[in-house]
Amino acid sequence: MTYRETPDIIVSRLPVYLRALSHMQAQGKQTTSSQELGDQVGISAAQIRKDLSQFGEFGKQGTGYNIAFLIGKLREILKVDRVWDVAVVGMGDMGHAIVRYQGFADRGFRVSMVFDSERSKIGAKVGGFVVQDTREMVSAVRKAGIMVAMLCVPAAVAQEVANQLVEAGVRAILNYAPINLSVPKGVRVQYLDPSVGLQRMTYYLK
Amino acid sequence: MTYRETPDIIVSRLPVYLRALSHMQAQGKQTTSSQELGDQVGISAAQIRKDLSQFGEFGKQGTGYNIAFLIGKLREILKVDRVWDVAVVGMGDMGHAIVRYQGFADRGFRVSMVFDSERSKIGAKVGGFVVQDTREMVSAVRKAGIMVAMLCVPAAVAQEVANQLVEAGVRAILNYAPINLSVPKGVRVQYLDPSVGLQRMTYYLK
């Protein structure tokens, strides 16, 4: 089966389904329906059925979805049935928070290297990691075969650091810097910009 | 003019246009084209023209967009031509990072109150703010008329705190807790979940 043609908008909803299903499972539930899942994530049951049908037949008419099975399938589709090593660049407040964040491990990710360019930070320990010099980043990331990075550097240097990460073989960048990055084809960027999230909502405020 | 009928997917792109335009302005540029803006944000020129045409005629054939004018219009549409007071709940690593984050002020937001439920944190100072007891949150937020909040509490208590914020009059919640929130109609939630951002990208990795 090839997933190539699946629209990105559908792909973007799968991690949200996975998160909600994992939450149900943690609460001891074994089966769910597209209706119940839809209520949890604020998406219509019809949309959920349509999204999932892109990838196969996961539910049974009348009995709904087996949660453990669907979680397994979604993890496989999203390629988080393995653990990805992640490089974190920029050890300011946000970088610190990310390195200490406990929520990655069971969702497919593990911080494995941290970098900063400030002399006062290099060599220090953050959350069990020794902060490495960004000047060693390209070779260290390439050598480790790391394909995923989180960018927590100031906006002014984000593009330059992103270029280096791409040069090192990184293909997925989660960008916390409030700036759009230019990357070559085949490299993905996702943005976590709190102001953008807030502005999407103030539009609707009276 | 009423903006009511604009699809949310269009609204979601406006803050991204605004960020890119502000960046161009900071670099001293005065005009731009839908082509150039599109290259910056990774969206087609045609889509940008279509999105903006929902709200009026902002560009001129041949001369493109006046950046300062378009920034002003987008800020007006997104209602960030004012400054919104924001309550931040949860003073863990992420809460700390957010309170100290310098990027909100010129984008329409200002942290104005911070809360935590842990006795050891209440009364302490974080980024110039005295941490208040969440037990005083409903009355304090209501009294101040705050409509926007950022939620940085553990997933296990996020729904309960969200309920209290809604009770206090909050209508827009930026949620850092890795859990879907149920909120009444008229209340908006946006999620900043790094694992979701990463999983959207690993799907595409080979």
mmCIF file of C-alpha atoms in Angstrom:
data_model
loop_
_atom_site.group_PDB
_atom_site.id
_atom_site.type_symbol
_atom_site.label_atom_id
_atom_site.label_comp_id
_atom_site.label_asym_id
_atom_site.label_seq_id
_atom_site.Cartn_x
_atom_site.Cartn_y
_atom_site.Cartn_z
ATOM 1 C CA MET A 1 0.000 0.000 0.000
ATOM 2 C CA THR A 2 1.325 3.474 -0.754
ATOM 3 C CA TYR A 3 0.388 6.474 1.369
ATOM 4 C CA ARG A 4 1.964 9.004 -0.956
ATOM 5 C CA GLU A 5 -1.223 10.536 -2.249
ATOM 6 C CA THR A 6 -2.841 11.181 1.114
ATOM 7 C CA PRO A 7 -3.501 14.920 1.472
ATOM 8 C CA ASP A 8 -1.401 16.594 4.147
ATOM 9 C CA ILE A 9 -4.546 17.879 5.854
ATOM 10 C CA ILE A 10 -5.491 14.262 6.625
ATOM 11 C CA VAL A 11 -1.981 13.435 7.789
ATOM 12 C CA SER A 12 -2.168 16.431 10.115
ATOM 13 C CA ARG A 13 -5.203 14.962 11.898
ATOM 14 C CA LEU A 14 -3.777 11.479 12.494
ATOM 15 C CA PRO A 15 -1.503 12.496 15.417
ATOM 16 C CA VAL A 16 -4.524 14.116 17.050
ATOM 17 C CA TYR A 17 -6.532 10.893 16.729
ATOM 18 C CA LEU A 18 -3.566 8.958 18.084
ATOM 19 C CA ARG A 19 -3.275 11.237 21.094
ATOM 20 C CA ALA A 20 -6.978 10.922 21.900
ATOM 21 C CA LEU A 21 -6.949 7.128 21.456
ATOM 22 C CA SER A 22 -3.903 6.787 23.728
ATOM 23 C CA HIS A 23 -5.731 8.854 26.314
ATOM 24 C CA MET A 24 -8.776 6.541 26.077
ATOM 25 C CA GLN A 25 -6.521 3.519 26.425
ATOM 26 C CA ALA A 26 -4.845 4.993 29.503
ATOM 27 C CA GLN A 27 -8.330 5.321 30.983
ATOM 28 C CA GLY A 28 -8.897 1.607 30.456
ATOM 29 C CA LYS A 29 -11.214 1.760 27.447
ATOM 30 C CA GLN A 30 -10.929 -0.992 24.832
ATOM 31 C CA THR A 31 -13.214 0.094 22.012
ATOM 32 C CA THR A 32 -14.500 3.379 20.671
ATOM 33 C CA SER A 33 -16.621 4.761 17.846
ATOM 34 C CA SER A 34 -15.953 7.456 15.281
ATOM 35 C CA GLN A 35 -18.657 9.421 17.096
ATOM 36 C CA GLU A 36 -16.935 9.202 20.475
ATOM 37 C CA LEU A 37 -13.504 9.901 19.007
ATOM 38 C CA GLY A 38 -14.968 12.826 17.094
ATOM 39 C CA ASP A 39 -16.443 14.325 20.252
ATOM 40 C CA GLN A 40 -13.014 14.072 21.898
ATOM 41 C CA VAL A 41 -11.124 15.854 19.158
ATOM 42 C CA GLY A 42 -13.774 18.201 17.804
ATOM 43 C CA ILE A 43 -13.946 16.616 14.348
ATOM 44 C CA SER A 44 -17.046 15.047 12.807
ATOM 45 C CA ALA A 45 -17.489 11.265 12.918
ATOM 46 C CA ALA A 46 -17.893 11.231 9.132
ATOM 47 C CA GLN A 47 -14.586 13.033 8.664
ATOM 48 C CA ILE A 48 -12.797 10.589 10.953
ATOM 49 C CA ARG A 49 -14.213 7.579 9.089
ATOM 50 C CA LYS A 50 -13.194 9.151 5.797
ATOM 51 C CA ASP A 51 -9.693 9.978 7.035
ATOM 52 C CA LEU A 52 -9.070 6.474 8.389
ATOM 53 C CA SER A 53 -10.520 4.787 5.311
ATOM 54 C CA GLN A 54 -7.573 6.220 3.376
ATOM 55 C CA PHE A 55 -5.411 3.629 5.062
ATOM 56 C CA GLY A 56 -7.619 0.553 5.230
ATOM 57 C CA GLU A 57 -10.550 -0.925 7.092
ATOM 58 C CA PHE A 58 -9.963 -0.398 10.795
ATOM 59 C CA GLY A 59 -13.447 -0.508 12.294
ATOM 60 C CA LYS A 60 -16.391 -2.840 12.147
ATOM 61 C CA GLN A 61 -19.921 -1.709 11.497
ATOM 62 C CA GLY A 62 -21.715 -1.801 14.836
ATOM 63 C CA THR A 63 -18.769 -2.691 17.059
ATOM 64 C CA GLY A 64 -16.582 0.307 16.288
ATOM 65 C CA TYR A 65 -12.813 0.470 16.616
ATOM 66 C CA ASN A 66 -10.556 -1.668 18.760
ATOM 67 C CA ILE A 67 -8.457 1.029 20.425
ATOM 68 C CA ALA A 68 -5.203 -0.947 20.796
ATOM 69 C CA PHE A 69 -5.393 -2.101 17.188
ATOM 70 C CA LEU A 70 -6.091 1.388 15.839
ATOM 71 C CA ILE A 71 -3.284 2.870 17.955
ATOM 72 C CA GLY A 72 -0.922 0.270 16.503
ATOM 73 C CA LYS A 73 -2.010 1.076 12.968
ATOM 74 C CA LEU A 74 -1.702 4.835 13.433
ATOM 75 C CA ARG A 75 1.742 4.473 15.000
ATOM 76 C CA GLU A 76 2.770 2.397 12.018
ATOM 77 C CA ILE A 77 1.346 4.879 9.499
ATOM 78 C CA LEU A 78 2.978 7.846 11.262
ATOM 79 C CA LYS A 79 6.220 5.852 11.636
ATOM 80 C CA VAL A 80 6.286 6.267 15.386
ATOM 81 C CA ASP A 81 6.232 2.515 15.985
ATOM 82 C CA ARG A 82 9.952 3.165 16.474
ATOM 83 C CA VAL A 83 11.839 5.834 18.449
ATOM 84 C CA TRP A 84 13.433 8.755 16.580
ATOM 85 C CA ASP A 85 16.532 10.414 17.959
ATOM 86 C CA VAL A 86 16.124 14.179 18.116
ATOM 87 C CA ALA A 87 18.699 16.974 18.220
ATOM 88 C CA VAL A 88 17.656 20.081 20.159
ATOM 89 C CA VAL A 89 19.398 23.322 19.208
ATOM 90 C CA GLY A 90 19.334 26.378 21.472
ATOM 91 C CA MET A 91 19.444 26.031 25.243
ATOM 92 C CA GLY A 92 17.465 29.096 26.245
ATOM 93 C CA ASP A 93 14.317 28.792 28.358
ATOM 94 C CA MET A 94 12.400 26.947 25.650
ATOM 95 C CA GLY A 95 15.240 24.553 24.882
ATOM 96 C CA HIS A 96 15.536 23.745 28.572
ATOM 97 C CA ALA A 97 11.810 23.094 28.818
ATOM 98 C CA ILE A 98 11.906 20.775 25.812
ATOM 99 C CA VAL A 99 14.888 18.772 26.979
ATOM 100 C CA ARG A 100 13.211 18.202 30.336
ATOM 101 C CA TYR A 101 9.798 17.459 28.789
ATOM 102 C CA GLN A 102 8.685 13.944 29.718
ATOM 103 C CA GLY A 103 6.086 13.488 26.998
ATOM 104 C CA PHE A 104 8.167 12.435 23.983
ATOM 105 C CA ALA A 105 9.335 8.939 24.810
ATOM 106 C CA ASP A 106 6.093 7.048 24.428
ATOM 107 C CA ARG A 107 5.166 9.067 21.357
ATOM 108 C CA GLY A 108 8.091 8.095 19.168
ATOM 109 C CA PHE A 109 10.866 10.533 20.078
ATOM 110 C CA ARG A 110 13.873 10.782 22.317
ATOM 111 C CA VAL A 111 16.155 13.769 22.716
ATOM 112 C CA SER A 112 19.649 12.505 22.052
ATOM 113 C CA MET A 113 21.830 15.599 21.538
ATOM 114 C CA VAL A 114 21.618 19.233 22.601
ATOM 115 C CA PHE A 115 23.513 22.192 21.174
ATOM 116 C CA ASP A 116 24.174 25.843 21.838
ATOM 117 C CA SER A 117 26.637 28.395 20.500
ATOM 118 C CA GLU A 118 27.189 30.337 23.731
ATOM 119 C CA ARG A 119 30.440 29.623 25.427
ATOM 120 C CA SER A 120 28.856 29.830 28.885
ATOM 121 C CA LYS A 121 26.415 27.049 27.999
ATOM 122 C CA ILE A 122 28.674 24.657 26.126
ATOM 123 C CA GLY A 123 29.742 21.803 28.377
ATOM 124 C CA ALA A 124 26.997 22.483 30.914
ATOM 125 C CA LYS A 125 24.460 19.786 31.700
ATOM 126 C CA VAL A 126 20.795 20.160 30.801
ATOM 127 C CA GLY A 127 18.410 17.365 31.716
ATOM 128 C CA GLY A 128 21.195 14.809 31.706
ATOM 129 C CA PHE A 129 22.758 15.975 28.438
ATOM 130 C CA VAL A 130 26.038 17.786 28.004
ATOM 131 C CA VAL A 131 25.461 20.845 25.804
ATOM 132 C CA GLN A 132 27.601 20.588 22.685
ATOM 133 C CA ASP A 133 29.044 23.409 20.593
ATOM 134 C CA THR A 134 26.924 24.147 17.503
ATOM 135 C CA ARG A 135 30.195 24.279 15.555
ATOM 136 C CA GLU A 136 30.350 20.513 16.017
ATOM 137 C CA MET A 137 26.687 20.083 15.142
ATOM 138 C CA VAL A 138 26.902 19.192 11.450
ATOM 139 C CA SER A 139 29.409 16.410 11.948
ATOM 140 C CA ALA A 140 27.847 15.084 15.179
ATOM 141 C CA VAL A 141 24.304 14.999 13.775
ATOM 142 C CA ARG A 142 25.432 13.446 10.510
ATOM 143 C CA LYS A 143 27.518 10.812 12.273
ATOM 144 C CA ALA A 144 24.583 9.848 14.488
ATOM 145 C CA GLY A 145 22.237 9.713 11.488
ATOM 146 C CA ILE A 146 19.746 12.038 13.182
ATOM 147 C CA MET A 147 16.874 13.120 10.911
ATOM 148 C CA VAL A 148 14.713 15.057 13.367
ATOM 149 C CA ALA A 149 15.553 18.335 15.130
ATOM 150 C CA MET A 150 13.919 20.957 17.292
ATOM 151 C CA LEU A 151 15.000 24.520 16.762
ATOM 152 C CA CYS A 152 14.831 26.794 19.812
ATOM 153 C CA VAL A 153 17.311 29.459 18.755
ATOM 154 C CA PRO A 154 16.578 33.182 18.330
ATOM 155 C CA ALA A 155 14.792 34.144 15.089
ATOM 156 C CA ALA A 156 17.866 36.020 13.830
ATOM 157 C CA VAL A 157 19.950 32.848 13.520
ATOM 158 C CA ALA A 158 17.209 30.269 12.892
ATOM 159 C CA GLN A 159 17.640 30.115 9.112
ATOM 160 C CA GLU A 160 21.401 29.671 9.382
ATOM 161 C CA VAL A 161 21.053 26.870 11.934
ATOM 162 C CA ALA A 162 18.314 25.241 9.836
ATOM 163 C CA ASN A 163 20.670 25.256 6.824
ATOM 164 C CA GLN A 164 23.308 23.480 8.887
ATOM 165 C CA LEU A 165 20.819 20.903 10.134
ATOM 166 C CA VAL A 166 19.718 20.181 6.571
ATOM 167 C CA GLU A 167 23.356 19.859 5.563
ATOM 168 C CA ALA A 168 23.779 17.342 8.390
ATOM 169 C CA GLY A 169 20.946 15.199 7.049
ATOM 170 C CA VAL A 170 17.997 16.429 9.127
ATOM 171 C CA ARG A 171 14.697 16.079 7.232
ATOM 172 C CA ALA A 172 12.159 17.196 9.859
ATOM 173 C CA ILE A 173 12.497 20.426 11.839
ATOM 174 C CA LEU A 174 10.163 21.522 14.606
ATOM 175 C CA ASN A 175 10.729 25.252 14.710
ATOM 176 C CA TYR A 176 10.060 27.288 17.865
ATOM 177 C CA ALA A 177 11.666 30.442 16.438
ATOM 178 C CA PRO A 178 9.004 32.916 15.266
ATOM 179 C CA ILE A 179 10.171 32.988 11.670
ATOM 180 C CA ASN A 180 9.409 31.107 8.454
ATOM 181 C CA LEU A 181 12.242 28.895 7.295
ATOM 182 C CA SER A 182 13.250 28.159 3.709
ATOM 183 C CA VAL A 183 14.238 24.544 3.283
ATOM 184 C CA PRO A 184 14.896 22.406 0.219
ATOM 185 C CA LYS A 185 12.334 19.968 -1.143
ATOM 186 C CA GLY A 186 12.205 16.798 0.895
ATOM 187 C CA VAL A 187 12.701 18.645 4.190
ATOM 188 C CA ARG A 188 9.661 19.331 6.395
ATOM 189 C CA VAL A 189 9.179 22.146 8.880
ATOM 190 C CA GLN A 190 6.463 22.454 11.490
ATOM 191 C CA TYR A 191 6.029 25.648 13.481
ATOM 192 C CA LEU A 192 5.198 26.017 17.141
ATOM 193 C CA ASP A 193 4.642 29.745 17.397
ATOM 194 C CA PRO A 194 2.412 30.691 20.319
ATOM 195 C CA SER A 195 1.547 34.100 18.816
ATOM 196 C CA VAL A 196 0.211 32.437 15.669
ATOM 197 C CA GLY A 197 -1.923 30.109 17.794
ATOM 198 C CA LEU A 198 -3.275 33.046 19.778
ATOM 199 C CA GLN A 199 -3.958 35.173 16.699
ATOM 200 C CA ARG A 200 -5.985 32.357 15.152
ATOM 201 C CA MET A 201 -8.298 32.678 18.130
ATOM 202 C CA THR A 202 -8.507 36.423 18.700
ATOM 203 C CA TYR A 203 -9.994 36.646 15.210
ATOM 204 C CA TYR A 204 -13.115 35.084 16.710
ATOM 205 C CA LEU A 205 -13.255 37.118 19.915
ATOM 206 C CA LYS A 206 -15.859 39.833 20.244
ATOM 207 C CA MET B 1 -18.259 43.916 6.212
ATOM 208 C CA THR B 2 -18.749 40.675 8.081
ATOM 209 C CA TYR B 3 -15.971 38.086 8.399
ATOM 210 C CA ARG B 4 -18.215 35.424 9.882
ATOM 211 C CA GLU B 5 -18.287 33.110 6.914
ATOM 212 C CA THR B 6 -14.549 32.947 6.320
ATOM 213 C CA PRO B 7 -13.416 29.312 6.581
ATOM 214 C CA ASP B 8 -11.172 28.625 9.560
ATOM 215 C CA ILE B 9 -8.497 27.230 7.263
ATOM 216 C CA ILE B 10 -8.103 30.719 5.763
ATOM 217 C CA VAL B 11 -8.081 32.350 9.192
ATOM 218 C CA SER B 12 -5.329 29.923 10.201
ATOM 219 C CA ARG B 13 -3.070 31.223 7.437
ATOM 220 C CA LEU B 14 -3.459 34.941 8.173
ATOM 221 C CA PRO B 15 -1.135 34.963 11.236
ATOM 222 C CA VAL B 16 1.503 33.261 9.095
ATOM 223 C CA TYR B 17 1.196 35.959 6.421
ATOM 224 C CA LEU B 18 1.372 38.589 9.134
ATOM 225 C CA ARG B 19 4.542 37.083 10.602
ATOM 226 C CA ALA B 20 6.244 36.964 7.215
ATOM 227 C CA LEU B 21 5.184 40.527 6.330
ATOM 228 C CA SER B 22 6.452 41.845 9.673
ATOM 229 C CA HIS B 23 9.744 40.122 8.982
ATOM 230 C CA MET B 24 9.959 41.792 5.551
ATOM 231 C CA GLN B 25 9.175 45.147 7.129
ATOM 232 C CA ALA B 26 11.898 44.649 9.749
ATOM 233 C CA GLN B 27 14.298 44.093 6.856
ATOM 234 C CA GLY B 28 13.343 47.457 5.381
ATOM 235 C CA LYS B 29 11.117 46.271 2.544
ATOM 236 C CA GLN B 30 8.119 48.411 1.601
ATOM 237 C CA THR B 31 6.246 46.379 -0.997
ATOM 238 C CA THR B 32 5.853 42.728 -1.834
ATOM 239 C CA SER B 33 3.975 40.446 -4.218
ATOM 240 C CA SER B 34 1.817 37.398 -3.601
ATOM 241 C CA GLN B 35 4.597 35.459 -5.325
ATOM 242 C CA GLU B 36 7.295 36.661 -2.946
ATOM 243 C CA LEU B 37 5.089 36.250 0.120
ATOM 244 C CA GLY B 38 4.144 32.777 -1.081
ATOM 245 C CA ASP B 39 7.775 31.772 -1.425
ATOM 246 C CA GLN B 40 8.386 32.927 2.150
ATOM 247 C CA VAL B 41 5.560 30.948 3.697
ATOM 248 C CA GLY B 42 5.379 27.974 1.362
ATOM 249 C CA ILE B 43 1.892 28.734 0.047
ATOM 250 C CA SER B 44 1.013 29.401 -3.584
ATOM 251 C CA ALA B 45 0.619 32.981 -4.799
ATOM 252 C CA ALA B 46 -2.874 32.149 -6.069
ATOM 253 C CA GLN B 47 -3.922 30.853 -2.645
ATOM 254 C CA ILE B 48 -2.630 33.992 -0.954
ATOM 255 C CA ARG B 49 -4.512 36.254 -3.364
ATOM 256 C CA LYS B 50 -7.669 34.210 -2.826
ATOM 257 C CA ASP B 51 -7.292 34.256 0.956
ATOM 258 C CA LEU B 52 -6.747 38.007 1.112
ATOM 259 C CA SER B 53 -9.554 38.753 -1.347
ATOM 260 C CA GLN B 54 -11.967 37.447 1.307
ATOM 261 C CA PHE B 55 -11.377 40.645 3.217
ATOM 262 C CA GLY B 56 -11.106 43.287 0.503
ATOM 263 C CA GLU B 57 -8.795 44.637 -2.175
ATOM 264 C CA PHE B 58 -5.357 45.000 -0.628
ATOM 265 C CA GLY B 59 -3.027 44.827 -3.602
ATOM 266 C CA LYS B 60 -2.744 46.573 -6.943
ATOM 267 C CA GLN B 61 -2.205 44.769 -10.216
ATOM 268 C CA GLY B 62 1.432 45.265 -11.147
ATOM 269 C CA THR B 63 2.593 47.087 -8.008
ATOM 270 C CA GLY B 64 1.745 44.379 -5.469
ATOM 271 C CA TYR B 65 1.085 44.928 -1.795
ATOM 272 C CA ASN B 66 2.159 47.809 0.386
ATOM 273 C CA ILE B 67 3.608 45.929 3.343
ATOM 274 C CA ALA B 68 2.764 48.435 6.079
ATOM 275 C CA PHE B 69 -0.810 48.753 4.812
ATOM 276 C CA LEU B 70 -1.316 44.999 4.598
ATOM 277 C CA ILE B 71 0.176 44.495 8.072
ATOM 278 C CA GLY B 72 -2.265 47.064 9.418
ATOM 279 C CA LYS B 73 -5.202 45.345 7.735
ATOM 280 C CA LEU B 74 -4.218 41.878 8.934
ATOM 281 C CA ARG B 75 -3.731 43.133 12.487
ATOM 282 C CA GLU B 76 -7.184 44.670 12.321
ATOM 283 C CA ILE B 77 -8.770 41.491 10.919
ATOM 284 C CA LEU B 78 -7.054 39.289 13.512
ATOM 285 C CA LYS B 79 -7.915 41.829 16.237
ATOM 286 C CA VAL B 80 -4.305 42.234 17.265
ATOM 287 C CA ASP B 81 -4.334 45.952 16.550
ATOM 288 C CA ARG B 82 -4.756 46.034 20.337
ATOM 289 C CA VAL B 83 -2.965 44.212 23.174
ATOM 290 C CA TRP B 84 -4.693 41.265 24.870
ATOM 291 C CA ASP B 85 -3.953 40.482 28.494
ATOM 292 C CA VAL B 86 -3.086 36.819 28.930
ATOM 293 C CA ALA B 87 -3.219 34.580 32.002
ATOM 294 C CA VAL B 88 -0.591 31.816 32.127
ATOM 295 C CA VAL B 89 -1.428 28.788 34.253
ATOM 296 C CA GLY B 90 1.230 26.305 35.363
ATOM 297 C CA MET B 91 4.722 27.469 36.296
ATOM 298 C CA GLY B 92 6.721 24.405 35.279
ATOM 299 C CA ASP B 93 9.540 24.627 32.731
ATOM 300 C CA MET B 94 7.182 25.513 29.889
ATOM 301 C CA GLY B 95 5.280 28.118 31.902
ATOM 302 C CA HIS B 96 8.569 29.727 32.885
ATOM 303 C CA ALA B 97 9.715 29.807 29.267
ATOM 304 C CA ILE B 98 6.455 31.414 28.160
ATOM 305 C CA VAL B 99 6.417 34.086 30.822
ATOM 306 C CA ARG B 100 9.971 35.082 29.905
ATOM 307 C CA TYR B 101 9.300 34.903 26.146
ATOM 308 C CA GLN B 102 9.901 38.297 24.553
ATOM 309 C CA GLY B 103 7.965 37.733 21.349
ATOM 310 C CA PHE B 104 4.373 38.435 22.390
ATOM 311 C CA ALA B 105 4.270 42.176 22.940
ATOM 312 C CA ASP B 106 4.473 43.392 19.373
ATOM 313 C CA ARG B 107 2.140 40.636 18.192
ATOM 314 C CA GLY B 108 -0.894 41.566 20.248
ATOM 315 C CA PHE B 109 -0.379 39.873 23.615
ATOM 316 C CA ARG B 110 0.964 40.612 27.075
ATOM 317 C CA VAL B 111 1.212 38.188 29.961
ATOM 318 C CA SER B 112 -0.586 39.843 32.840
ATOM 319 C CA MET B 113 -1.158 37.114 35.458
ATOM 320 C CA VAL B 114 0.515 33.802 36.267
ATOM 321 C CA PHE B 115 -0.870 30.970 38.379
ATOM 322 C CA ASP B 116 0.175 27.691 39.927
ATOM 323 C CA SER B 117 -1.336 25.365 42.513
ATOM 324 C CA GLU B 118 1.900 24.262 44.180
ATOM 325 C CA ARG B 119 2.500 25.858 47.537
ATOM 326 C CA SER B 120 6.249 26.120 46.883
ATOM 327 C CA LYS B 121 5.630 28.215 43.756
ATOM 328 C CA ILE B 122 2.829 30.490 44.952
ATOM 329 C CA GLY B 123 4.207 33.885 45.891
ATOM 330 C CA ALA B 124 7.468 33.311 44.034
ATOM 331 C CA LYS B 125 8.474 35.671 41.235
ATOM 332 C CA VAL B 126 8.674 34.516 37.613
ATOM 333 C CA GLY B 127 9.717 37.012 34.966
ATOM 334 C CA GLY B 128 8.534 39.936 37.078
ATOM 335 C CA PHE B 129 5.203 38.369 38.036
ATOM 336 C CA VAL B 130 4.197 37.067 41.430
ATOM 337 C CA VAL B 131 2.771 33.553 41.004
ATOM 338 C CA GLN B 132 -0.821 33.497 42.258
ATOM 339 C CA ASP B 133 -2.722 30.576 43.742
ATOM 340 C CA THR B 134 -4.967 28.856 41.166
ATOM 341 C CA ARG B 135 -7.668 28.852 43.842
ATOM 342 C CA GLU B 136 -7.903 32.608 43.296
ATOM 343 C CA MET B 137 -7.810 32.226 39.530
ATOM 344 C CA VAL B 138 -11.502 32.325 38.669
ATOM 345 C CA SER B 139 -12.162 35.525 40.569
ATOM 346 C CA ALA B 140 -8.904 37.225 39.559
ATOM 347 C CA VAL B 141 -9.280 36.445 35.860
ATOM 348 C CA ARG B 142 -12.945 37.423 35.840
ATOM 349 C CA LYS B 143 -12.263 40.678 37.663
ATOM 350 C CA ALA B 144 -9.525 41.607 35.188
ATOM 351 C CA GLY B 145 -11.752 40.711 32.228
ATOM 352 C CA ILE B 146 -9.097 38.429 30.761
ATOM 353 C CA MET B 147 -10.299 36.425 27.749
ATOM 354 C CA VAL B 148 -7.064 34.731 26.673
ATOM 355 C CA ALA B 149 -5.082 32.098 28.589
ATOM 356 C CA MET B 150 -2.147 29.759 28.087
ATOM 357 C CA LEU B 151 -2.371 26.394 29.768
ATOM 358 C CA CYS B 152 0.961 24.824 30.814
ATOM 359 C CA VAL B 153 -0.297 22.439 33.489
ATOM 360 C CA PRO B 154 0.105 18.633 33.476
ATOM 361 C CA ALA B 155 -2.320 16.741 31.231
ATOM 362 C CA ALA B 156 -4.043 15.167 34.239
ATOM 363 C CA VAL B 157 -5.424 18.489 35.474
ATOM 364 C CA ALA B 158 -5.682 20.386 32.177
ATOM 365 C CA GLN B 159 -9.419 19.810 31.659
ATOM 366 C CA GLU B 160 -10.251 20.900 35.192
ATOM 367 C CA VAL B 161 -8.193 24.084 34.874
ATOM 368 C CA ALA B 162 -9.714 24.759 31.440
ATOM 369 C CA ASN B 163 -13.192 24.487 32.957
ATOM 370 C CA GLN B 164 -12.246 27.066 35.574
ATOM 371 C CA LEU B 165 -10.819 29.415 32.955
ATOM 372 C CA VAL B 166 -14.015 29.169 30.924
ATOM 373 C CA GLU B 167 -16.019 29.854 34.072
ATOM 374 C CA ALA B 168 -13.858 32.942 34.590
ATOM 375 C CA GLY B 169 -14.708 34.273 31.137
ATOM 376 C CA VAL B 170 -11.750 33.047 29.090
ATOM 377 C CA ARG B 171 -12.701 32.436 25.443
ATOM 378 C CA ALA B 172 -9.348 31.502 23.885
ATOM 379 C CA ILE B 173 -7.028 28.870 25.355
ATOM 380 C CA LEU B 174 -3.589 28.031 24.028
ATOM 381 C CA ASN B 175 -3.026 24.536 25.377
ATOM 382 C CA TYR B 176 0.475 23.153 25.930
ATOM 383 C CA ALA B 177 -0.799 20.081 27.793
ATOM 384 C CA PRO B 178 -0.762 17.016 25.515
ATOM 385 C CA ILE B 179 -4.485 16.359 25.798
ATOM 386 C CA ASN B 180 -7.627 17.355 23.918
ATOM 387 C CA LEU B 181 -9.864 19.703 25.855
ATOM 388 C CA SER B 182 -13.656 19.812 25.817
ATOM 389 C CA VAL B 183 -14.933 23.356 25.880
ATOM 390 C CA PRO B 184 -18.367 24.878 25.328
ATOM 391 C CA LYS B 185 -19.359 26.509 22.055
ATOM 392 C CA GLY B 186 -17.901 29.975 21.736
ATOM 393 C CA VAL B 187 -14.617 28.991 23.380
ATOM 394 C CA ARG B 188 -11.596 28.293 21.164
ATOM 395 C CA VAL B 189 -8.640 26.040 21.891
ATOM 396 C CA GLN B 190 -5.370 25.846 19.995
ATOM 397 C CA TYR B 191 -2.841 23.128 20.727
ATOM 398 C CA LEU B 192 0.923 23.433 20.874
ATOM 399 C CA ASP B 193 1.940 19.796 21.219
ATOM 400 C CA PRO B 194 5.476 19.137 19.992
ATOM 401 C CA SER B 195 4.833 15.399 19.555
ATOM 402 C CA VAL B 196 1.932 16.107 17.193
ATOM 403 C CA GLY B 197 4.145 18.450 15.181
ATOM 404 C CA LEU B 198 6.874 15.832 14.986
ATOM 405 C CA GLN B 199 4.494 12.997 14.065
ATOM 406 C CA ARG B 200 3.108 15.063 11.180
ATOM 407 C CA MET B 201 6.620 15.008 9.746
ATOM 408 C CA THR B 202 7.826 11.473 10.497
ATOM 409 C CA TYR B 203 4.963 10.262 8.310
ATOM 410 C CA TYR B 204 6.971 11.589 5.369
ATOM 411 C CA LEU B 205 10.385 10.284 6.420
ATOM 412 C CA LYS B 206 11.862 7.316 4.633
#
